[in-house]
């Protein structure tokens, strides 16, 4: 066995092979990676190992072969850190002596970036065995937040505009946002995490008084050969000129094209048109052909963005550009053509269009009549006209006229850009659609390629992603390329490769794989579903840009699958060219044999896989022997466009999916509104069907529906599409949201099925949209007419939204990188392409929701509560607002916004991780200066000498001290603990402060390397510095560097996190146990103004024979303004050591109490006050074991102890008869169980103060001090009110104020952080009746729900009885609480009630003792989610 040391990868906790070349590396302290390893063709002669102790050069073809000891560069290694990357070339470290065969990745030069996203790097060749060389590539990464050691609640500026205003010395326009900061990870995976639930809107411009309830943005492209003049248009149409043929480059970079027009429906009266192509929005309402004197219902693009459709309540208008009207279709004409009963029998009935949707080339209209008629229009690209699709009248209109239950309540269009639905349903594009798709494409397979393509779609999307990312499809699929076909397709392959390289050089294309626009299905057809038979893996530059011909708009994973073949298939493909070369050599043809040998031995020739090498070899053979190759009959067929579908929801609760244009029903569900977990024709009957009759159900009708797929990447998962299988989102009248994902069902009736996706319960039980103001409601419309100001739709798709990022030195990047990096690209342009993009669905309403598409699902995020109601939403991209959005309301302003700064939206919480390259021990937010103080531990070399021991001490202790120092010197490294002050952007410091610190770090690194200090500007190239290894003493010592070099490496990777404004190194062998922001009064005078300090508690451990000593450090943060001689000023942050004092025990906990310092020193609790540069003890209390935690509420103290659970105390201060102050700490009660307390906190619920304990066994316990209970021994014993096993250790608890509807009492919930990187919320009940209903619901759901693997959640919760070992002790068994005394309920289990189908909800509500109606329980869940709506 040979081992490859991956120094820059997170520490792996487990590994599993998913396919033949796909490896999953799981980590509990860092991000988990999905790695693809591919065997490559190696040279016939392998490089022999060098002498023992030397450096072996691995023949990878990278670098110079003349100097084997030279460090070899890996070109264009792009990585992602919160949407940012590392510009330039990075290096692979050489293998030091003593390291096994393989490639040693020096984790100092290639700084860790996987914690902040997926590492999209070049192929790393590693030679494991003789003649067997593999390439490893990271495809995806899953963010890990464990272990969380410390948390705090901080107010930070997350908006880009506020950050830039603060850096410029101006005041931010918005208040800082409350978020959670956490110290996560370990060693090189250590990071500072910033987490938040709601999406903060960064308002760039606010336009007041518009009262917009609808907003749409449009692209526009001039038709080929068309002008705006009507005569020219008619001449071109009669001449047969195709208006949709245009520059394909515009399709490829559609995600980066700016919007041309912005349409706003204002006040329910008019429509405003704005020109969005400039820096500012210019109103052109009087110059356009759009309808201006009526509110707009929908706007969309047609004919590949060469025309647009505007729908009002009474008219459908087709417009070219902005000033030429192509067609006007009044609603009355459509009603007559459809033979609507209102148009034939009664002309006085008022009917209007209440909903519309445009998907090129179709337009669907939903009318406001009692029959809920839907009309479908189809566009003719040649004639530039819209015509009524009469084939759809039967299913969309006439069915509702005959049966009220068949009336259409919601309808939507779906463009199958991935081909998933068409393949699953066994459909193929019609001849009419193929004629509309455009020109023919060569290099196509046989006529039955459509059926082969259907077979190429996997049954499940997860399997599709795994197979596509790991290996090539089977030989029978149209995307697979065999060796025999490679020779026949040689000419086309060469042309395609040249075309791809030209496009990559020109910079066309979306760097992150832009997906098709939702409003432009014709554009999707032009660049999307084009099944070519060969693909070429791009070079490093093209890979960074993500340009693949024929891939954009389709599944990116399929493209990778076509490029990276399975090793077994590659061997077969390589057999034919290899045999031909050998035969040519034997026949005496030296040219072919020599060229084949050169390609095999040339170190610079690199292929993405063995199959690509075989294809390249076949190309060379055909170029040399064109006459010997037989003429191959090529078959040409039309490029297949994506099929369109129509999804219909009816008043009776059914949902149907039709294929257009022939209206073939491919799926039907008769009880879609009930919310079943699975919707298939073969769905088994509900177990509650007998107990709940249909007349007892009161289902809400589906008011809006949307079916979408997302073919491009969204978030950090760049190796796979966001969602290949379509996602179905349905809104019901009661405000609830249902999300389904399509899958291929094994049913004879239908090949399609939909599986309900788990959604955060906080979004499942949403209330219906808020009622309109009284003034608006007073103007009631006529019967059958909707409100003119009603929002036209609540579900809006968005694409290509980008989270802004900070540029170096504030953002991740190499310090000192000038205008161009080592690879010749500008720093700004290179980093610009590394921003993460997001696509999904936005739900408008009083509480808007973001549904971000990622990894085949939708991740929900609430909108920040300060935004309020959102009636109109649309994506917006122009020079002033790059990849932003517009949010407007009928009663507020129109806001042009962007996403929050450098946040990951593809996580359950908005998360931002900044690598620290060290183990974070503790952190605290310093609100006075808006700084973050953090204590870190990392390996440093060379080790510092220990302080000399005091003479005359104990000989055994002196020997232990000397042994610890000798062991550190022998290792060559020491565990260096530091306290740093970090200044997050937006804290008020100007940009000069950051650049000054960056220049100082760079100068220190240059001086340590023996060079000269680089200037603050104009520095070119990279800082290539080694850092401290963490793979053992020998490896760490060989790879260790100076602290200055390590600091530069940290700063280069982490941005502002790596730029500490100030740092303080602790003594050798000393480590930080606690970090707290305290306020102390001088001299113990409680009436004096307290001064803020940062208190640090330390401990020194030099072995069991040396006493554990402690130290307290108090730092005072100062700001100084330094004026430069050349002009300008710089604000410098530093901290002054106000005092330090040593103690005979470790200082493990700190708090401030009435201006005094409350400390946990060993097993004692001490109260001291500051007197000058020392601390004076006031009072103390001796506990039983080591104090692990301290918490305060007024004068009440809660301490946690090792193996002694927790104790409840009270601090008292009174004046005696002699007017002397008497201060004391008295014990009120304690827990008698022998638990290892890891976290303690108070929880206030009105007048009830409870104590919460987290122990080492992964349990959480709620205690109460109750003197009236006879079992409390007069209050000396804390009574246990609830306990539950959570499965991991709780490391810290934070209090959050609850917002209970209609209650102003002080009620607090606890946010707990765990050692596994999880967050949990502990919330009290405020109403007894609510608690009783939840207890009954909890008991029913334990037995009614289908639990994973049949496990009992109630039994798992009762595992708290077995507390778990601590410090080598055995398991401790506690006495279990009676079920009626355990008031701890599982919130996840209770909130799962909102995700059940309506029949099950009704049956469970009746079993709880309520009426057969789930409304009461759902309202209780709404109150719970509103009360705990934090952050």
Coordinates of N, CA and C in Angstrom, one line a residue, residues 122-295:
X122 N -7.3 22.2 -11.4 CA -6.8 21.4 -12.5 C -6.6 20.0 -12.0
X123 N -6.3 19.1 -12.9 CA -6.1 17.7 -12.6 C -4.8 17.6 -11.9
X124 N -4.7 16.9 -10.7 CA -3.5 16.7 -10.0 C -3.0 15.3 -10.3
X125 N -2.0 15.1 -11.1 CA -1.5 13.7 -11.4 C -0.7 13.1 -10.2
X126 N -1.0 11.9 -9.8 CA -0.3 11.2 -8.8 C 0.0 9.8 -9.2
X127 N 1.3 9.5 -9.2 CA 1.7 8.2 -9.6 C 1.8 7.3 -8.4
X128 N 0.9 6.4 -8.3 CA 0.8 5.5 -7.1 C 1.6 4.2 -7.3
X129 N 1.6 3.6 -8.4 CA 2.3 2.4 -8.7 C 3.1 2.5 -9.9
X130 N 3.9 1.5 -10.2 CA 4.8 1.5 -11.4 C 3.9 1.6 -12.6
X131 N 4.0 2.6 -13.4 CA 3.3 2.7 -14.7 C 1.8 3.1 -14.5
X132 N 1.3 3.3 -13.3 CA -0.1 3.6 -13.1 C -0.2 5.0 -12.5
X133 N -0.7 5.9 -13.3 CA -0.8 7.3 -12.9 C -2.2 7.7 -12.8
X134 N -2.7 8.4 -11.7 CA -4.0 8.8 -11.6 C -4.1 10.3 -11.4
X135 N -5.2 10.8 -11.8 CA -5.5 12.2 -11.7 C -6.7 12.4 -10.7
X136 N -6.5 13.3 -9.8 CA -7.6 13.5 -8.8 C -8.2 14.9 -9.0
X137 N -9.5 15.0 -9.0 CA -10.1 16.3 -9.1 C -11.3 16.4 -8.2
X138 N -11.4 17.5 -7.5 CA -12.5 17.8 -6.6 C -13.7 18.3 -7.4
X139 N -14.8 17.5 -7.3 CA -16.0 17.9 -8.0 C -17.0 18.7 -7.2
X140 N -17.0 18.4 -5.9 CA -18.0 19.1 -5.0 C -17.5 19.0 -3.6
X141 N -18.1 19.9 -2.7 CA -17.8 19.9 -1.3 C -19.0 20.2 -0.5
X142 N -19.1 19.5 0.6 CA -20.2 19.8 1.5 C -19.7 20.5 2.7
X143 N -20.3 21.6 3.0 CA -19.7 22.5 4.1 C -20.0 21.8 5.5
X144 N -19.0 21.8 6.3 CA -19.1 21.3 7.6 C -18.8 22.4 8.6
X145 N -19.6 22.5 9.7 CA -19.4 23.5 10.7 C -18.9 22.9 12.0
X146 N -18.5 21.6 12.0 CA -18.0 21.0 13.3 C -16.5 21.0 13.4
X147 N -16.1 20.9 14.6 CA -16.9 21.1 15.9 C -17.0 22.6 16.2
X148 N -18.1 23.0 16.7 CA -18.3 24.4 17.1 C -17.8 24.5 18.6
X149 N -16.8 25.3 18.8 CA -16.2 25.4 20.2 C -16.8 26.6 20.9
X150 N -17.1 27.7 20.2 CA -17.5 28.9 20.8 C -18.4 29.7 19.9
X151 N -19.4 30.3 20.4 CA -20.4 31.1 19.6 C -20.6 32.5 20.3
X152 N -21.2 33.4 19.6 CA -21.6 34.7 20.1 C -22.6 35.3 19.1
X153 N -23.4 36.2 19.7 CA -24.3 36.9 18.8 C -23.7 38.3 18.5
X154 N -23.6 38.6 17.3 CA -22.9 39.9 16.9 C -23.8 40.6 15.9
X155 N -23.6 41.9 15.8 CA -24.2 42.7 14.8 C -23.2 43.2 13.8
X156 N -23.3 42.7 12.6 CA -22.3 42.9 11.5 C -23.0 43.5 10.3
X157 N -22.3 44.2 9.5 CA -22.8 44.8 8.3 C -22.5 43.7 7.2
X158 N -23.6 43.2 6.6 CA -23.6 42.2 5.6 C -23.9 42.7 4.2
X159 N -24.1 44.0 4.1 CA -24.5 44.6 2.8 C -23.2 45.2 2.2
X160 N -23.0 45.0 0.9 CA -21.9 45.5 0.2 C -21.8 47.1 0.3
X161 N -23.0 47.7 0.1 CA -23.0 49.2 0.1 C -22.6 49.7 1.5
X162 N -23.0 49.1 2.6 CA -22.6 49.5 3.9 C -21.1 49.3 4.1
X163 N -20.6 48.2 3.6 CA -19.2 48.0 3.8 C -18.3 49.0 3.1
X164 N -18.7 49.3 1.8 CA -17.9 50.3 1.1 C -18.1 51.7 1.7
X165 N -19.2 52.0 2.2 CA -19.4 53.3 2.8 C -18.5 53.4 4.1
X166 N -18.4 52.3 4.9 CA -17.6 52.3 6.0 C -16.1 52.4 5.7
X167 N -15.7 51.7 4.6 CA -14.3 51.8 4.2 C -13.9 53.2 3.7
X168 N -14.9 53.9 3.2 CA -14.7 55.3 2.7 C -14.8 56.3 3.7
X169 N -15.1 55.9 5.0 CA -15.2 56.9 6.0 C -16.6 57.5 6.2
X170 N -17.6 56.9 5.5 CA -19.0 57.4 5.6 C -19.8 56.5 6.5
X171 N -21.0 57.0 6.9 CA -21.8 56.2 7.8 C -22.7 55.3 6.9
X172 N -22.8 54.0 7.3 CA -23.6 53.1 6.6 C -25.1 53.5 6.6
X173 N -25.8 53.2 5.6 CA -27.2 53.6 5.5 C -28.1 52.7 6.3
X174 N -27.7 51.4 6.5 CA -28.6 50.5 7.2 C -27.9 50.1 8.5
X175 N -28.8 49.6 9.4 CA -28.3 49.1 10.7 C -27.7 47.8 10.5
X176 N -26.7 47.4 11.3 CA -26.1 46.1 11.2 C -27.1 45.0 11.4
X177 N -26.8 43.9 10.8 CA -27.7 42.7 10.9 C -27.2 41.8 12.0
X178 N -28.1 41.2 12.8 CA -27.8 40.3 13.8 C -27.5 38.9 13.3
X179 N -26.4 38.3 13.7 CA -26.0 37.0 13.2 C -25.2 36.3 14.2
X180 N -25.0 35.0 14.0 CA -24.2 34.2 14.9 C -22.8 34.0 14.3
X181 N -21.8 34.3 15.2 CA -20.4 34.0 14.8 C -20.0 32.8 15.6
X182 N -19.2 32.0 15.0 CA -18.8 30.7 15.6 C -17.4 30.4 15.3
X183 N -16.7 29.8 16.2 CA -15.4 29.2 16.0 C -15.5 27.7 15.7
X184 N -15.2 27.4 14.4 CA -15.5 26.0 14.0 C -14.2 25.4 13.4
X185 N -14.2 24.1 13.3 CA -13.1 23.4 12.6 C -12.0 23.1 13.6
X186 N -10.9 22.5 13.0 CA -9.7 22.2 13.8 C -8.5 22.2 12.9
X187 N -7.4 22.6 13.4 CA -6.1 22.6 12.7 C -6.3 23.5 11.4
X188 N -5.9 22.9 10.3 CA -5.9 23.6 9.1 C -7.3 23.9 8.6
X189 N -8.3 23.2 9.1 CA -9.7 23.4 8.7 C -10.4 24.4 9.7
X190 N -9.7 25.0 10.6 CA -10.3 25.9 11.5 C -10.7 27.2 10.7
X191 N -11.9 27.7 11.1 CA -12.5 28.8 10.4 C -13.4 29.6 11.3
X192 N -13.6 30.8 10.9 CA -14.6 31.7 11.6 C -15.9 31.7 10.7
X193 N -17.0 31.2 11.3 CA -18.2 31.1 10.6 C -19.2 32.2 11.0
X194 N -19.8 32.8 10.0 CA -20.9 33.8 10.2 C -22.2 33.2 9.7
X195 N -23.2 33.1 10.5 CA -24.4 32.4 10.1 C -25.6 33.3 10.4
X196 N -26.6 33.1 9.5 CA -27.8 33.9 9.7 C -28.9 33.2 8.9
X197 N -30.2 33.3 9.4 CA -31.3 32.6 8.7 C -31.9 33.4 7.6
X198 N -32.2 34.7 7.8 CA -32.8 35.5 6.8 C -31.9 36.1 5.8
X199 N -32.4 36.3 4.6 CA -31.6 37.0 3.5 C -31.8 38.5 3.7
X200 N -30.6 39.2 3.8 CA -30.6 40.6 4.0 C -30.6 41.2 2.6
X201 N -31.4 42.2 2.4 CA -31.5 42.9 1.1 C -30.6 44.1 1.2
X202 N -29.6 44.1 0.2 CA -28.7 45.2 0.1 C -29.3 46.2 -0.9
X203 N -29.9 47.2 -0.5 CA -30.6 48.1 -1.3 C -29.6 49.1 -1.9
X204 N -29.5 49.0 -3.3 CA -28.7 50.0 -4.0 C -29.4 51.3 -4.2
X205 N -30.6 51.2 -4.7 CA -31.4 52.4 -5.0 C -32.9 52.1 -4.6
X206 N -33.5 53.0 -3.9 CA -34.9 52.9 -3.6 C -35.7 54.0 -4.3
X207 N -36.7 53.7 -5.0 CA -37.5 54.6 -5.7 C -38.8 54.7 -5.0
X208 N -39.1 55.8 -4.3 CA -40.3 55.9 -3.5 C -41.5 56.3 -4.4
X209 N -42.7 55.9 -3.9 CA -44.0 56.4 -4.5 C -44.4 55.6 -5.8
X210 N -43.7 54.6 -6.2 CA -44.2 53.9 -7.4 C -45.4 53.0 -7.2
X211 N -45.5 52.4 -6.0 CA -46.6 51.5 -5.7 C -46.7 50.4 -6.8
X212 N -45.6 49.8 -7.0 CA -45.6 48.7 -8.1 C -46.1 47.4 -7.5
X213 N -46.9 46.7 -8.2 CA -47.3 45.4 -7.8 C -46.9 44.3 -8.9
X214 N -46.1 44.7 -9.8 CA -45.6 43.8 -10.9 C -44.4 44.4 -11.5
X215 N -43.3 43.5 -11.7 CA -42.1 44.0 -12.3 C -41.5 42.9 -13.2
X216 N -41.0 43.2 -14.3 CA -40.5 42.3 -15.3 C -39.3 42.9 -16.0
X217 N -38.3 42.1 -16.3 CA -37.1 42.6 -17.0 C -37.0 41.7 -18.3
X218 N -36.5 42.4 -19.3 CA -36.5 41.8 -20.7 C -35.1 41.9 -21.3
X219 N -34.7 40.9 -22.0 CA -33.5 41.0 -22.9 C -34.1 41.3 -24.3
X220 N -33.2 41.8 -25.1 CA -33.6 42.1 -26.4 C -32.4 41.9 -27.4
X221 N -32.7 41.3 -28.5 CA -31.7 41.1 -29.5 C -32.3 41.4 -30.9
X222 N -31.6 42.1 -31.6 CA -32.0 42.5 -33.0 C -32.2 41.3 -33.9
X223 N -33.3 41.1 -34.5 CA -33.4 40.0 -35.4 C -32.5 40.1 -36.6
X224 N -32.0 39.0 -37.1 CA -31.1 39.0 -38.2 C -31.8 39.4 -39.5
X225 N -31.4 40.5 -40.0 CA -32.0 40.9 -41.3 C -33.3 41.7 -41.1
X226 N -33.6 42.1 -39.8 CA -34.8 42.8 -39.6 C -34.5 44.2 -39.1
X227 N -35.4 45.1 -39.5 CA -35.4 46.4 -39.0 C -36.7 46.7 -38.3
X228 N -36.8 47.9 -37.8 CA -37.9 48.3 -37.0 C -39.1 48.8 -37.9
X229 N -38.7 49.2 -39.1 CA -39.7 49.7 -40.1 C -40.6 48.5 -40.5
X230 N -41.9 48.8 -40.6 CA -42.9 47.8 -40.9 C -42.7 47.2 -42.2
X231 N -42.3 48.0 -43.2 CA -42.1 47.5 -44.6 C -41.0 46.5 -44.6
X232 N -39.9 46.9 -43.9 CA -38.8 46.0 -43.9 C -39.1 44.7 -43.2
X233 N -39.9 44.7 -42.2 CA -40.3 43.5 -41.5 C -41.1 42.6 -42.4
X234 N -42.1 43.2 -43.1 CA -42.9 42.4 -44.0 C -42.1 41.8 -45.1
X235 N -41.2 42.6 -45.7 CA -40.4 42.1 -46.8 C -39.5 40.9 -46.3
X236 N -39.0 41.0 -45.1 CA -38.2 39.9 -44.6 C -39.0 38.7 -44.4
X237 N -40.2 38.9 -43.9 CA -41.1 37.7 -43.6 C -41.5 37.0 -44.9
X238 N -41.8 37.8 -45.9 CA -42.2 37.2 -47.2 C -41.0 36.6 -47.9
X239 N -39.8 37.1 -47.6 CA -38.6 36.6 -48.2 C -38.2 35.3 -47.6
X240 N -38.8 34.9 -46.4 CA -38.4 33.7 -45.8 C -37.2 33.8 -44.9
X241 N -36.8 35.0 -44.5 CA -35.7 35.2 -43.6 C -36.0 34.8 -42.2
X242 N -35.2 33.9 -41.6 CA -35.5 33.4 -40.3 C -35.1 34.5 -39.3
X243 N -36.0 35.1 -38.6 CA -35.7 36.2 -37.6 C -35.0 35.7 -36.4
X244 N -35.0 34.4 -36.1 CA -34.5 34.0 -34.8 C -33.0 33.5 -35.0
X245 N -32.5 33.6 -36.2 CA -31.1 33.2 -36.4 C -30.3 34.4 -36.0
X246 N -29.4 34.3 -35.2 CA -28.5 35.4 -34.7 C -27.2 34.9 -34.3
X247 N -26.5 35.8 -33.6 CA -25.1 35.4 -33.1 C -25.3 34.5 -32.0
X248 N -24.6 33.3 -32.1 CA -24.7 32.3 -31.1 C -23.9 32.7 -29.8
X249 N -23.0 33.6 -30.0 CA -22.3 34.1 -28.8 C -23.2 34.8 -27.8
X250 N -24.2 35.4 -28.3 CA -25.1 36.1 -27.4 C -25.9 35.1 -26.6
X251 N -26.1 33.9 -27.1 CA -26.8 32.9 -26.4 C -25.9 32.3 -25.3
X252 N -24.6 32.1 -25.7 CA -23.7 31.5 -24.8 C -23.5 32.3 -23.5
X253 N -23.4 33.6 -23.7 CA -23.2 34.4 -22.5 C -24.5 35.2 -22.1
X254 N -25.6 34.5 -22.2 CA -26.9 35.1 -21.9 C -27.0 35.5 -20.4
X255 N -26.4 34.6 -19.6 CA -26.4 34.9 -18.2 C -25.7 36.2 -17.8
X256 N -24.8 36.7 -18.7 CA -24.0 37.9 -18.4 C -24.5 39.1 -19.2
X257 N -25.5 38.9 -20.1 CA -26.0 40.0 -20.9 C -26.9 40.8 -20.0
X258 N -26.8 42.1 -20.2 CA -27.6 43.1 -19.4 C -29.1 43.1 -19.9
X259 N -30.0 43.4 -19.0 CA -31.4 43.5 -19.4 C -31.5 44.8 -20.2
X260 N -32.5 44.7 -21.1 CA -32.7 45.9 -22.0 C -33.8 46.8 -21.4
X261 N -34.9 46.2 -21.0 CA -36.1 47.0 -20.5 C -36.6 46.5 -19.2
X262 N -37.2 47.4 -18.5 CA -37.8 47.1 -17.2 C -39.2 47.6 -17.3
X263 N -40.2 46.8 -17.0 CA -41.6 47.1 -17.0 C -42.2 47.0 -15.6
X264 N -42.9 48.0 -15.2 CA -43.5 48.1 -13.9 C -45.0 48.4 -14.0
X265 N -45.8 47.6 -13.3 CA -47.2 47.8 -13.2 C -47.5 48.5 -11.9
X266 N -48.0 49.8 -12.1 CA -48.0 50.7 -10.9 C -49.5 51.0 -10.6
X267 N -49.8 50.9 -9.3 CA -51.0 51.4 -8.7 C -52.3 50.7 -9.3
X268 N -52.1 49.7 -10.0 CA -53.2 49.1 -10.7 C -53.9 49.9 -11.7
X269 N -53.1 50.9 -12.3 CA -53.7 51.8 -13.2 C -52.9 51.9 -14.5
X270 N -51.6 51.8 -14.5 CA -50.8 52.0 -15.7 C -49.6 51.2 -15.6
X271 N -48.8 51.2 -16.7 CA -47.6 50.5 -16.9 C -46.5 51.4 -17.2
X272 N -45.4 51.3 -16.5 CA -44.2 52.2 -16.8 C -43.1 51.3 -17.4
X273 N -42.5 51.9 -18.5 CA -41.4 51.2 -19.2 C -40.1 52.0 -19.0
X274 N -39.1 51.3 -18.6 CA -37.8 51.9 -18.4 C -36.7 51.3 -19.2
X275 N -35.8 52.1 -19.7 CA -34.6 51.6 -20.4 C -33.5 51.3 -19.4
X276 N -33.1 50.0 -19.4 CA -32.2 49.5 -18.4 C -30.8 49.3 -19.0
X277 N -30.5 49.8 -20.2 CA -29.2 49.5 -20.8 C -28.1 50.4 -20.4
X278 N -28.4 51.5 -19.7 CA -27.4 52.4 -19.3 C -27.1 52.3 -17.8
X279 N -26.3 53.3 -17.4 CA -26.0 53.3 -16.0 C -27.2 53.6 -15.1
X280 N -28.1 54.4 -15.6 CA -29.3 54.8 -14.9 C -30.5 54.4 -15.7
X281 N -31.6 54.2 -14.9 CA -32.9 53.8 -15.5 C -33.5 55.1 -16.1
X282 N -33.9 55.0 -17.4 CA -34.5 56.1 -18.1 C -35.9 55.7 -18.5
X283 N -36.8 56.6 -18.2 CA -38.2 56.3 -18.5 C -38.5 56.6 -20.0
X284 N -39.0 55.6 -20.7 CA -39.3 55.7 -22.1 C -40.8 55.3 -22.4
X285 N -41.6 55.6 -21.4 CA -43.0 55.1 -21.5 C -43.7 55.7 -22.7
X286 N -43.4 57.0 -23.0 CA -44.1 57.7 -24.1 C -43.5 57.3 -25.4
X287 N -42.5 56.5 -25.5 CA -41.8 56.2 -26.8 C -41.9 54.7 -27.1
X288 N -42.7 54.0 -26.4 CA -42.7 52.5 -26.7 C -44.1 52.2 -27.2
X289 N -44.2 50.9 -27.7 CA -45.4 50.4 -28.2 C -46.2 49.5 -27.2
X290 N -45.7 49.5 -26.0 CA -46.3 48.7 -25.0 C -47.6 49.4 -24.5
X291 N -48.5 48.7 -24.0 CA -49.8 49.3 -23.4 C -49.4 50.0 -22.1
X292 N -49.7 51.3 -22.1 CA -49.3 52.1 -20.9 C -50.4 52.5 -20.0
X293 N -51.7 52.5 -20.5 CA -52.8 53.0 -19.7 C -53.5 51.9 -19.0
X294 N -52.9 50.7 -18.8 CA -53.6 49.6 -18.1 C -52.5 48.8 -17.3
X295 N -52.9 48.2 -16.2 CA -52.0 47.4 -15.5 C -51.6 46.1 -16.3

